[in-house]
Amino acid sequence: MSGAAVEIDPATLDEPGAFRRLVTEPCRPVVLRGAVRDWPLARIAATGGAALGEYLARFDAGRRIEAFVGDAAIAGRYHYTDDLSGFNFRRESMPLSEAVERLVTGRNEAETLYVGSLPIPLVLPGLAEENILPFAPTNVPPRIWMGHASTIACHYDMMDNIACVVAGQRRFTLYPPNAIGDLYVGPIDHTMAGQPVALAAEAAPDDPRYPRFERARDRAITVELSAGDALYMPKLWWHRVEASGSLNILVNYWWDAFPVGPDQPFAPLLLAMSAIAARPEAERAAWRAWFDHYVFRPDGHPLAHLPEERHGVLGMSAENIGILRAQAMRMLRGG
C-alpha cells in the first residue's frame, strides 16, 4: 500500500467556512487528529466496559436493532460466502441494551458481534447533544457503530462522511473513485449492507481472478486512527475498514456537502445504466460525448460562448433545475 492522507488540525476549522474550504472542497480524504478526544463518550469508553454500558443506558430508547453475528472462524471478517450466494454471518434482531451488554462485558470466544449505522437520535436520544462535532452540519443526525474486532469489506458511500473513532483503533484503506474499474466490484443488488463491495480488495495478493487490482493497490491510501481521531471521506471514495480493538465504537455523519437540487447523483446513474449501458458501443460513445459536454464539462460551461442571459435552463438557478426535473419526469412518464 502507498500514499498518505492530508492531515489538518481541527483547531484551525473554527473560522466560518474553513471546513468547506479546507476539507470538503478539495474532495480528498482528510485526517482530523484528536477531533473528538474530549467527547464524554470517548472519555468514558476509555475507562472500561462497565462505565460505558452505564453511560449508554442513560440514553437507551429501548428499541430493537439488527446485529451481524459471526462464528469465531470468520475472525470478524464480514463478507460473502465463497460462491457469493450468501453471507458468512447471520443477522439477529435484539434490544440495543443486549447488544451493548454483549460488547462491553467481553468478547464471547464463540462469536463476533457488529452493530452498524444506528441513527443516534432514534436509538440513543440525547447522546448527540452531549457529544458535538462543531464543524459537522447541524442538521445531520449522527450514527453509531459498535463491535468486536472486525473487518468491513471495501465499499463506498454515496454521501460525504466524517467518521469519528470513539473507542478502539481503526485502519482505513482508501481507493480513489476512478479506481473502480480495477477493484472488481460485486453485485449492486445483492449486498451485505446496501452498497456493493470491491471483491479484489479482500483477496490475497496476486489473485489470478483480479489481475487489474495491482494498479489500484499501488494507489491506496492507508490511514491509522486511534480513539479521538476522525477522518473525512468524500463521497465515492472506496474504503476498507479494520477495527482492531476488543471493543470498537465509531460515530459518523453522512451528508451531501455540495447539494445542487433535490436529486442525488446516484439516481441518474441508475437511470443511465438502464437506458444506455446495453446499447451498441458506437452509440454509447456518442452518449458519452453528450454527457461530457453537458454534465462533466471538461471544456467549461456548454454555453460559455453566449452571454449568461442566453443560457436558458442551463443557468442552473433553482427555478431552472425545477424545469429540467419536470421535463425529465414527463419523459419518464411517457408524456
mmCIF file of C-alpha atoms in Angstrom:
data_model
loop_
_atom_site.group_PDB
_atom_site.id
_atom_site.type_symbol
_atom_site.label_atom_id
_atom_site.label_comp_id
_atom_site.label_asym_id
_atom_site.label_seq_id
_atom_site.Cartn_x
_atom_site.Cartn_y
_atom_site.Cartn_z
ATOM 1 C CA MET A 1 0.000 0.000 0.000
ATOM 2 C CA SER A 2 1.160 3.550 -0.644
ATOM 3 C CA GLY A 3 0.075 7.121 -0.247
ATOM 4 C CA ALA A 4 -0.785 9.318 2.715
ATOM 5 C CA ALA A 5 -3.871 11.313 3.588
ATOM 6 C CA VAL A 6 -3.782 15.042 4.246
ATOM 7 C CA GLU A 7 -3.896 15.918 7.964
ATOM 8 C CA ILE A 8 -5.487 19.119 9.258
ATOM 9 C CA ASP A 9 -5.572 20.335 12.856
ATOM 10 C CA PRO A 10 -9.274 20.534 13.881
ATOM 11 C CA ALA A 11 -8.474 23.698 15.839
ATOM 12 C CA THR A 12 -7.962 25.513 12.519
ATOM 13 C CA LEU A 13 -11.555 24.859 11.470
ATOM 14 C CA ASP A 14 -13.204 27.315 13.867
ATOM 15 C CA GLU A 15 -13.348 30.110 11.294
ATOM 16 C CA PRO A 16 -16.662 30.214 9.348
ATOM 17 C CA GLY A 17 -16.275 28.488 6.009
ATOM 18 C CA ALA A 18 -12.942 26.889 6.931
ATOM 19 C CA PHE A 19 -14.271 23.337 6.962
ATOM 20 C CA ARG A 20 -15.749 23.673 3.494
ATOM 21 C CA ARG A 21 -12.697 25.458 2.075
ATOM 22 C CA LEU A 22 -10.004 23.277 3.639
ATOM 23 C CA VAL A 23 -11.708 19.891 3.972
ATOM 24 C CA THR A 24 -14.656 19.266 1.653
ATOM 25 C CA GLU A 25 -13.973 21.335 -1.463
ATOM 26 C CA PRO A 26 -10.683 19.571 -2.395
ATOM 27 C CA CYS A 27 -12.614 16.236 -2.451
ATOM 28 C CA ARG A 28 -9.841 14.130 -0.908
ATOM 29 C CA PRO A 29 -9.592 12.273 2.427
ATOM 30 C CA VAL A 30 -8.541 14.369 5.423
ATOM 31 C CA VAL A 31 -7.412 13.130 8.843
ATOM 32 C CA LEU A 32 -8.515 15.227 11.833
ATOM 33 C CA ARG A 33 -6.414 14.082 14.787
ATOM 34 C CA GLY A 34 -7.996 14.470 18.202
ATOM 35 C CA ALA A 35 -11.244 15.858 16.819
ATOM 36 C CA VAL A 36 -13.415 14.018 19.373
ATOM 37 C CA ARG A 37 -10.945 13.174 22.147
ATOM 38 C CA ASP A 38 -12.831 15.448 24.556
ATOM 39 C CA TRP A 39 -16.229 13.889 23.952
ATOM 40 C CA PRO A 40 -17.733 12.442 27.159
ATOM 41 C CA LEU A 41 -18.440 9.273 25.181
ATOM 42 C CA ALA A 42 -14.756 8.912 24.234
ATOM 43 C CA ARG A 43 -13.509 9.614 27.755
ATOM 44 C CA ILE A 44 -15.937 7.137 29.333
ATOM 45 C CA ALA A 45 -15.239 4.463 26.708
ATOM 46 C CA ALA A 46 -11.548 4.690 27.615
ATOM 47 C CA THR A 47 -12.260 3.794 31.247
ATOM 48 C CA GLY A 48 -13.739 0.384 30.565
ATOM 49 C CA GLY A 49 -16.836 -1.548 29.650
ATOM 50 C CA ALA A 50 -18.957 -1.164 32.808
ATOM 51 C CA ALA A 51 -18.848 2.643 32.797
ATOM 52 C CA LEU A 52 -19.571 2.722 29.073
ATOM 53 C CA GLY A 53 -22.572 0.449 29.462
ATOM 54 C CA GLU A 54 -23.974 2.670 32.222
ATOM 55 C CA TYR A 55 -23.420 5.803 30.161
ATOM 56 C CA LEU A 56 -25.184 4.423 27.072
ATOM 57 C CA ALA A 57 -28.031 3.078 29.214
ATOM 58 C CA ARG A 58 -28.879 6.677 30.183
ATOM 59 C CA PHE A 59 -29.952 7.341 26.596
ATOM 60 C CA ASP A 60 -31.300 3.943 25.536
ATOM 61 C CA ALA A 61 -34.747 4.351 23.943
ATOM 62 C CA GLY A 62 -35.436 0.620 24.264
ATOM 63 C CA ARG A 63 -35.525 -0.077 20.524
ATOM 64 C CA ARG A 64 -34.619 -3.328 18.858
ATOM 65 C CA ILE A 65 -31.765 -3.267 16.393
ATOM 66 C CA GLU A 66 -30.228 -5.652 13.861
ATOM 67 C CA ALA A 67 -26.755 -7.017 14.548
ATOM 68 C CA PHE A 68 -24.317 -9.002 12.423
ATOM 69 C CA VAL A 69 -23.256 -12.128 14.307
ATOM 70 C CA GLY A 70 -20.496 -14.395 13.027
ATOM 71 C CA ASP A 71 -18.808 -17.538 14.236
ATOM 72 C CA ALA A 72 -15.327 -17.178 15.662
ATOM 73 C CA ALA A 73 -13.967 -18.803 12.498
ATOM 74 C CA ILE A 74 -14.609 -15.670 10.399
ATOM 75 C CA ALA A 75 -12.428 -13.616 12.810
ATOM 76 C CA GLY A 76 -14.733 -10.628 12.424
ATOM 77 C CA ARG A 77 -14.382 -10.523 8.623
ATOM 78 C CA TYR A 78 -17.959 -9.975 7.468
ATOM 79 C CA HIS A 79 -18.252 -10.952 3.829
ATOM 80 C CA TYR A 80 -19.877 -13.152 1.200
ATOM 81 C CA THR A 81 -19.658 -16.901 1.114
ATOM 82 C CA ASP A 82 -17.121 -18.132 -1.450
ATOM 83 C CA ASP A 83 -19.739 -18.515 -4.203
ATOM 84 C CA LEU A 84 -21.321 -15.064 -3.498
ATOM 85 C CA SER A 85 -24.724 -16.713 -2.979
ATOM 86 C CA GLY A 86 -24.927 -15.815 0.701
ATOM 87 C CA PHE A 87 -23.006 -14.312 3.596
ATOM 88 C CA ASN A 88 -20.654 -15.704 6.230
ATOM 89 C CA PHE A 89 -22.636 -14.171 9.102
ATOM 90 C CA ARG A 90 -26.224 -14.090 10.311
ATOM 91 C CA ARG A 91 -28.470 -11.164 11.177
ATOM 92 C CA GLU A 92 -30.042 -11.145 14.628
ATOM 93 C CA SER A 93 -32.700 -8.799 15.999
ATOM 94 C CA MET A 94 -32.181 -7.830 19.634
ATOM 95 C CA PRO A 95 -32.673 -4.897 22.011
ATOM 96 C CA LEU A 96 -29.830 -2.404 21.791
ATOM 97 C CA SER A 97 -29.195 -2.965 25.506
ATOM 98 C CA GLU A 98 -28.463 -6.636 24.836
ATOM 99 C CA ALA A 99 -26.003 -5.785 22.063
ATOM 100 C CA VAL A 100 -24.224 -3.282 24.313
ATOM 101 C CA GLU A 101 -24.039 -5.817 27.145
ATOM 102 C CA ARG A 102 -22.566 -8.468 24.851
ATOM 103 C CA LEU A 103 -19.983 -5.974 23.659
ATOM 104 C CA VAL A 104 -18.897 -4.336 26.894
ATOM 105 C CA THR A 105 -18.798 -7.456 29.068
ATOM 106 C CA GLY A 106 -16.092 -9.020 26.959
ATOM 107 C CA ARG A 107 -15.959 -10.919 23.735
ATOM 108 C CA ASN A 108 -17.636 -14.308 23.521
ATOM 109 C CA GLU A 109 -14.933 -16.522 22.031
ATOM 110 C CA ALA A 110 -17.585 -18.458 20.113
ATOM 111 C CA GLU A 111 -18.863 -15.488 18.124
ATOM 112 C CA THR A 112 -18.222 -11.954 16.953
ATOM 113 C CA LEU A 113 -20.802 -9.157 17.060
ATOM 114 C CA TYR A 114 -21.163 -5.990 14.983
ATOM 115 C CA VAL A 115 -23.842 -3.305 15.114
ATOM 116 C CA GLY A 116 -23.791 -0.637 12.447
ATOM 117 C CA SER A 117 -25.405 2.551 11.186
ATOM 118 C CA LEU A 118 -27.797 3.162 14.092
ATOM 119 C CA PRO A 119 -29.332 6.674 13.993
ATOM 120 C CA ILE A 120 -28.387 8.149 17.359
ATOM 121 C CA PRO A 121 -31.473 10.396 17.731
ATOM 122 C CA LEU A 122 -33.654 7.312 17.280
ATOM 123 C CA VAL A 123 -31.866 4.736 19.448
ATOM 124 C CA LEU A 124 -29.901 6.920 21.889
ATOM 125 C CA PRO A 125 -31.750 10.252 22.037
ATOM 126 C CA GLY A 126 -29.771 12.921 23.846
ATOM 127 C CA LEU A 127 -26.372 11.328 23.261
ATOM 128 C CA ALA A 128 -25.567 13.597 20.310
ATOM 129 C CA GLU A 129 -26.287 16.722 22.353
ATOM 130 C CA GLU A 130 -23.571 15.713 24.838
ATOM 131 C CA ASN A 131 -21.075 14.829 22.091
ATOM 132 C CA ILE A 132 -20.980 17.591 19.494
ATOM 133 C CA LEU A 133 -18.673 17.885 16.489
ATOM 134 C CA PRO A 134 -18.509 21.665 15.920
ATOM 135 C CA PHE A 135 -17.799 21.580 12.198
ATOM 136 C CA ALA A 136 -20.353 18.869 11.304
ATOM 137 C CA PRO A 137 -23.549 20.130 9.649
ATOM 138 C CA THR A 138 -26.053 20.851 12.406
ATOM 139 C CA ASN A 139 -28.947 19.225 10.535
ATOM 140 C CA VAL A 140 -27.173 15.881 10.061
ATOM 141 C CA PRO A 141 -28.131 13.161 12.585
ATOM 142 C CA PRO A 142 -25.048 11.147 13.603
ATOM 143 C CA ARG A 143 -24.965 7.357 13.537
ATOM 144 C CA ILE A 144 -23.191 4.931 15.852
ATOM 145 C CA TRP A 145 -21.300 1.720 15.014
ATOM 146 C CA MET A 146 -20.134 -0.756 17.666
ATOM 147 C CA GLY A 147 -18.470 -4.124 17.557
ATOM 148 C CA HIS A 148 -15.704 -6.509 18.428
ATOM 149 C CA ALA A 149 -12.605 -6.633 16.248
ATOM 150 C CA SER A 150 -13.882 -6.665 12.673
ATOM 151 C CA THR A 151 -13.073 -6.152 9.018
ATOM 152 C CA ILE A 152 -15.713 -4.427 6.914
ATOM 153 C CA ALA A 153 -15.437 -5.110 3.185
ATOM 154 C CA CYS A 154 -14.224 -2.364 0.874
ATOM 155 C CA HIS A 155 -17.207 -0.236 -0.192
ATOM 156 C CA TYR A 156 -18.131 3.358 -0.985
ATOM 157 C CA ASP A 157 -20.678 5.851 0.362
ATOM 158 C CA MET A 158 -22.984 7.951 -1.778
ATOM 159 C CA MET A 159 -22.659 10.794 0.727
ATOM 160 C CA ASP A 160 -19.753 12.682 2.254
ATOM 161 C CA ASN A 161 -18.689 11.136 5.547
ATOM 162 C CA ILE A 162 -16.963 12.185 8.766
ATOM 163 C CA ALA A 163 -16.004 9.036 10.681
ATOM 164 C CA CYS A 164 -15.094 9.624 14.343
ATOM 165 C CA VAL A 165 -13.310 6.875 16.274
ATOM 166 C CA VAL A 166 -14.619 6.838 19.828
ATOM 167 C CA ALA A 167 -13.140 3.568 21.099
ATOM 168 C CA GLY A 168 -10.579 1.113 19.733
ATOM 169 C CA GLN A 169 -8.360 1.555 16.708
ATOM 170 C CA ARG A 170 -9.297 1.615 13.046
ATOM 171 C CA ARG A 171 -7.338 1.249 9.853
ATOM 172 C CA PHE A 172 -8.925 2.674 6.723
ATOM 173 C CA THR A 173 -7.582 1.581 3.348
ATOM 174 C CA LEU A 174 -8.885 4.019 0.743
ATOM 175 C CA TYR A 175 -9.018 3.922 -3.048
ATOM 176 C CA PRO A 176 -9.993 6.889 -5.240
ATOM 177 C CA PRO A 177 -13.268 6.788 -7.190
ATOM 178 C CA ASN A 178 -11.502 6.364 -10.531
ATOM 179 C CA ALA A 179 -10.026 3.051 -9.346
ATOM 180 C CA ILE A 180 -13.460 1.430 -9.674
ATOM 181 C CA GLY A 181 -12.555 -0.476 -12.847
ATOM 182 C CA ASP A 182 -9.615 -2.168 -11.107
ATOM 183 C CA LEU A 183 -11.472 -3.160 -7.930
ATOM 184 C CA TYR A 184 -13.737 -5.862 -9.419
ATOM 185 C CA VAL A 185 -16.948 -4.673 -7.813
ATOM 186 C CA GLY A 186 -19.508 -7.247 -6.695
ATOM 187 C CA PRO A 187 -23.272 -7.264 -7.323
ATOM 188 C CA ILE A 188 -25.096 -3.981 -6.768
ATOM 189 C CA ASP A 189 -28.387 -5.662 -5.790
ATOM 190 C CA HIS A 190 -27.087 -8.457 -3.519
ATOM 191 C CA THR A 191 -25.092 -6.682 -0.845
ATOM 192 C CA MET A 192 -24.227 -7.042 2.817
ATOM 193 C CA ALA A 193 -25.373 -3.620 3.957
ATOM 194 C CA GLY A 194 -26.676 -1.717 0.936
ATOM 195 C CA GLN A 195 -23.516 -0.919 -1.019
ATOM 196 C CA PRO A 196 -21.612 -3.198 -3.419
ATOM 197 C CA VAL A 197 -18.111 -4.168 -2.348
ATOM 198 C CA ALA A 198 -14.731 -4.347 -4.066
ATOM 199 C CA LEU A 199 -14.048 -8.077 -4.232
ATOM 200 C CA ALA A 200 -10.380 -7.688 -5.186
ATOM 201 C CA ALA A 201 -9.599 -5.648 -2.072
ATOM 202 C CA GLU A 202 -10.443 -8.690 0.075
ATOM 203 C CA ALA A 203 -8.366 -11.152 -1.947
ATOM 204 C CA ALA A 204 -4.793 -12.316 -1.442
ATOM 205 C CA PRO A 205 -2.047 -10.525 -3.389
ATOM 206 C CA ASP A 206 -1.656 -11.690 -6.991
ATOM 207 C CA ASP A 207 -5.022 -13.465 -7.003
ATOM 208 C CA PRO A 208 -5.360 -14.560 -10.666
ATOM 209 C CA ARG A 209 -9.045 -13.624 -10.687
ATOM 210 C CA TYR A 210 -8.224 -9.913 -10.313
ATOM 211 C CA PRO A 211 -5.187 -9.052 -12.446
ATOM 212 C CA ARG A 212 -6.015 -5.340 -12.748
ATOM 213 C CA PHE A 213 -6.137 -4.868 -8.985
ATOM 214 C CA GLU A 214 -2.379 -4.355 -8.784
ATOM 215 C CA ARG A 215 -2.914 -0.972 -10.430
ATOM 216 C CA ALA A 216 -5.339 0.019 -7.661
ATOM 217 C CA ARG A 217 -3.190 -1.446 -4.883
ATOM 218 C CA ASP A 218 -0.396 0.993 -5.707
ATOM 219 C CA ARG A 219 -2.820 3.941 -5.384
ATOM 220 C CA ALA A 220 -4.215 3.023 -1.983
ATOM 221 C CA ILE A 221 -4.086 5.399 0.977
ATOM 222 C CA THR A 222 -3.802 3.807 4.419
ATOM 223 C CA VAL A 223 -4.919 5.743 7.496
ATOM 224 C CA GLU A 224 -4.414 4.590 11.080
ATOM 225 C CA LEU A 225 -6.812 6.144 13.585
ATOM 226 C CA SER A 226 -6.891 5.947 17.373
ATOM 227 C CA ALA A 227 -9.698 6.819 19.754
ATOM 228 C CA GLY A 228 -10.420 10.540 19.448
ATOM 229 C CA ASP A 229 -9.376 10.831 15.785
ATOM 230 C CA ALA A 230 -11.670 11.489 12.835
ATOM 231 C CA LEU A 231 -11.479 11.015 9.068
ATOM 232 C CA TYR A 232 -13.329 12.924 6.369
ATOM 233 C CA MET A 233 -14.053 10.823 3.269
ATOM 234 C CA PRO A 234 -15.622 12.372 0.165
ATOM 235 C CA LYS A 235 -18.465 10.511 -1.475
ATOM 236 C CA LEU A 236 -17.484 7.639 -3.824
ATOM 237 C CA TRP A 237 -14.091 7.002 -2.200
ATOM 238 C CA TRP A 238 -13.736 3.260 -1.608
ATOM 239 C CA HIS A 239 -12.738 2.238 1.914
ATOM 240 C CA ARG A 240 -11.959 -0.995 3.720
ATOM 241 C CA VAL A 241 -12.228 -0.679 7.496
ATOM 242 C CA GLU A 242 -10.376 -2.819 10.028
ATOM 243 C CA ALA A 243 -11.271 -2.328 13.705
ATOM 244 C CA SER A 244 -8.639 -3.955 15.896
ATOM 245 C CA GLY A 245 -9.703 -3.166 19.465
ATOM 246 C CA SER A 246 -11.601 -5.689 21.545
ATOM 247 C CA LEU A 247 -14.391 -3.061 21.684
ATOM 248 C CA ASN A 248 -14.713 -0.551 18.873
ATOM 249 C CA ILE A 249 -17.089 2.401 18.612
ATOM 250 C CA LEU A 250 -17.397 4.866 15.750
ATOM 251 C CA VAL A 251 -19.777 7.782 15.247
ATOM 252 C CA ASN A 252 -20.257 9.117 11.744
ATOM 253 C CA TYR A 253 -22.050 11.898 9.864
ATOM 254 C CA TRP A 254 -23.351 11.428 6.316
ATOM 255 C CA TRP A 255 -24.455 14.393 4.218
ATOM 256 C CA ASP A 256 -24.136 15.889 0.756
ATOM 257 C CA ALA A 257 -21.536 18.635 1.020
ATOM 258 C CA PHE A 258 -22.476 20.150 -2.339
ATOM 259 C CA PRO A 259 -26.254 19.906 -2.891
ATOM 260 C CA VAL A 260 -27.411 21.400 -6.170
ATOM 261 C CA GLY A 261 -31.039 20.301 -6.234
ATOM 262 C CA PRO A 262 -33.309 17.719 -4.630
ATOM 263 C CA ASP A 263 -31.869 14.755 -6.561
ATOM 264 C CA GLN A 264 -28.903 12.633 -5.523
ATOM 265 C CA PRO A 265 -26.402 11.933 -8.349
ATOM 266 C CA PHE A 266 -26.753 8.159 -7.988
ATOM 267 C CA ALA A 267 -30.351 8.232 -9.231
ATOM 268 C CA PRO A 268 -29.476 9.449 -12.751
ATOM 269 C CA LEU A 269 -26.575 6.981 -12.807
ATOM 270 C CA LEU A 270 -29.012 4.093 -12.283
ATOM 271 C CA LEU A 271 -31.293 5.508 -14.957
ATOM 272 C CA ALA A 272 -28.362 5.847 -17.372
ATOM 273 C CA MET A 273 -27.477 2.189 -16.740
ATOM 274 C CA SER A 274 -30.967 1.119 -17.737
ATOM 275 C CA ALA A 275 -31.178 3.437 -20.750
ATOM 276 C CA ILE A 276 -27.659 3.398 -22.209
ATOM 277 C CA ALA A 277 -25.440 0.570 -20.951
ATOM 278 C CA ALA A 278 -26.772 -2.133 -23.324
ATOM 279 C CA ARG A 279 -26.690 -0.016 -26.495
ATOM 280 C CA PRO A 280 -24.050 -0.618 -29.204
ATOM 281 C CA GLU A 281 -20.538 0.607 -28.486
ATOM 282 C CA ALA A 282 -20.680 3.347 -31.123
ATOM 283 C CA GLU A 283 -23.905 4.759 -29.717
ATOM 284 C CA ARG A 284 -22.550 4.591 -26.161
ATOM 285 C CA ALA A 285 -19.589 6.635 -27.362
ATOM 286 C CA ALA A 286 -21.987 9.246 -28.750
ATOM 287 C CA TRP A 287 -23.859 9.474 -25.455
ATOM 288 C CA ARG A 288 -20.540 9.682 -23.593
ATOM 289 C CA ALA A 289 -19.684 12.773 -25.632
ATOM 290 C CA TRP A 290 -23.002 14.374 -24.689
ATOM 291 C CA PHE A 291 -22.597 13.535 -21.007
ATOM 292 C CA ASP A 292 -19.101 15.005 -21.072
ATOM 293 C CA HIS A 293 -20.307 18.155 -22.819
ATOM 294 C CA TYR A 294 -23.394 18.877 -20.719
ATOM 295 C CA VAL A 295 -22.642 17.191 -17.385
ATOM 296 C CA PHE A 296 -18.910 16.746 -16.761
ATOM 297 C CA ARG A 297 -17.876 19.820 -18.766
ATOM 298 C CA PRO A 298 -14.136 19.319 -19.323
ATOM 299 C CA ASP A 299 -14.177 22.406 -21.565
ATOM 300 C CA GLY A 300 -16.280 24.521 -19.235
ATOM 301 C CA HIS A 301 -19.920 25.585 -19.447
ATOM 302 C CA PRO A 302 -21.530 24.311 -22.670
ATOM 303 C CA LEU A 303 -22.939 27.780 -23.427
ATOM 304 C CA ALA A 304 -19.889 29.790 -22.397
ATOM 305 C CA HIS A 305 -19.820 31.232 -25.919
ATOM 306 C CA LEU A 306 -23.135 33.002 -25.228
ATOM 307 C CA PRO A 307 -23.997 35.792 -22.780
ATOM 308 C CA GLU A 308 -25.260 34.469 -19.438
ATOM 309 C CA GLU A 309 -28.739 35.827 -20.115
ATOM 310 C CA ARG A 310 -28.929 33.422 -23.077
ATOM 311 C CA HIS A 311 -28.055 30.299 -21.058
ATOM 312 C CA GLY A 312 -31.711 29.453 -20.534
ATOM 313 C CA VAL A 313 -32.345 26.397 -18.345
ATOM 314 C CA LEU A 314 -28.593 25.769 -18.187
ATOM 315 C CA GLY A 315 -28.294 28.824 -15.974
ATOM 316 C CA MET A 316 -28.772 26.313 -13.112
ATOM 317 C CA SER A 317 -30.871 28.502 -10.835
ATOM 318 C CA ALA A 318 -33.313 26.771 -8.517
ATOM 319 C CA GLU A 319 -36.114 27.590 -10.975
ATOM 320 C CA ASN A 320 -34.201 26.144 -13.930
ATOM 321 C CA ILE A 321 -33.322 22.979 -12.010
ATOM 322 C CA GLY A 322 -37.055 22.546 -11.434
ATOM 323 C CA ILE A 323 -37.734 22.966 -15.160
ATOM 324 C CA LEU A 324 -35.122 20.329 -16.061
ATOM 325 C CA ARG A 325 -36.521 17.905 -13.467
ATOM 326 C CA ALA A 326 -40.090 18.434 -14.692
ATOM 327 C CA GLN A 327 -39.069 17.754 -18.287
ATOM 328 C CA ALA A 328 -37.247 14.571 -17.252
ATOM 329 C CA MET A 329 -40.253 13.397 -15.215
ATOM 330 C CA ARG A 330 -42.574 13.937 -18.190
ATOM 331 C CA MET A 331 -40.278 11.853 -20.384
ATOM 332 C CA LEU A 332 -40.116 9.065 -17.785
ATOM 333 C CA ARG A 333 -43.911 9.009 -17.634
ATOM 334 C CA GLY A 334 -44.030 8.802 -21.423
ATOM 335 C CA GLY A 335 -45.514 12.270 -21.790
#
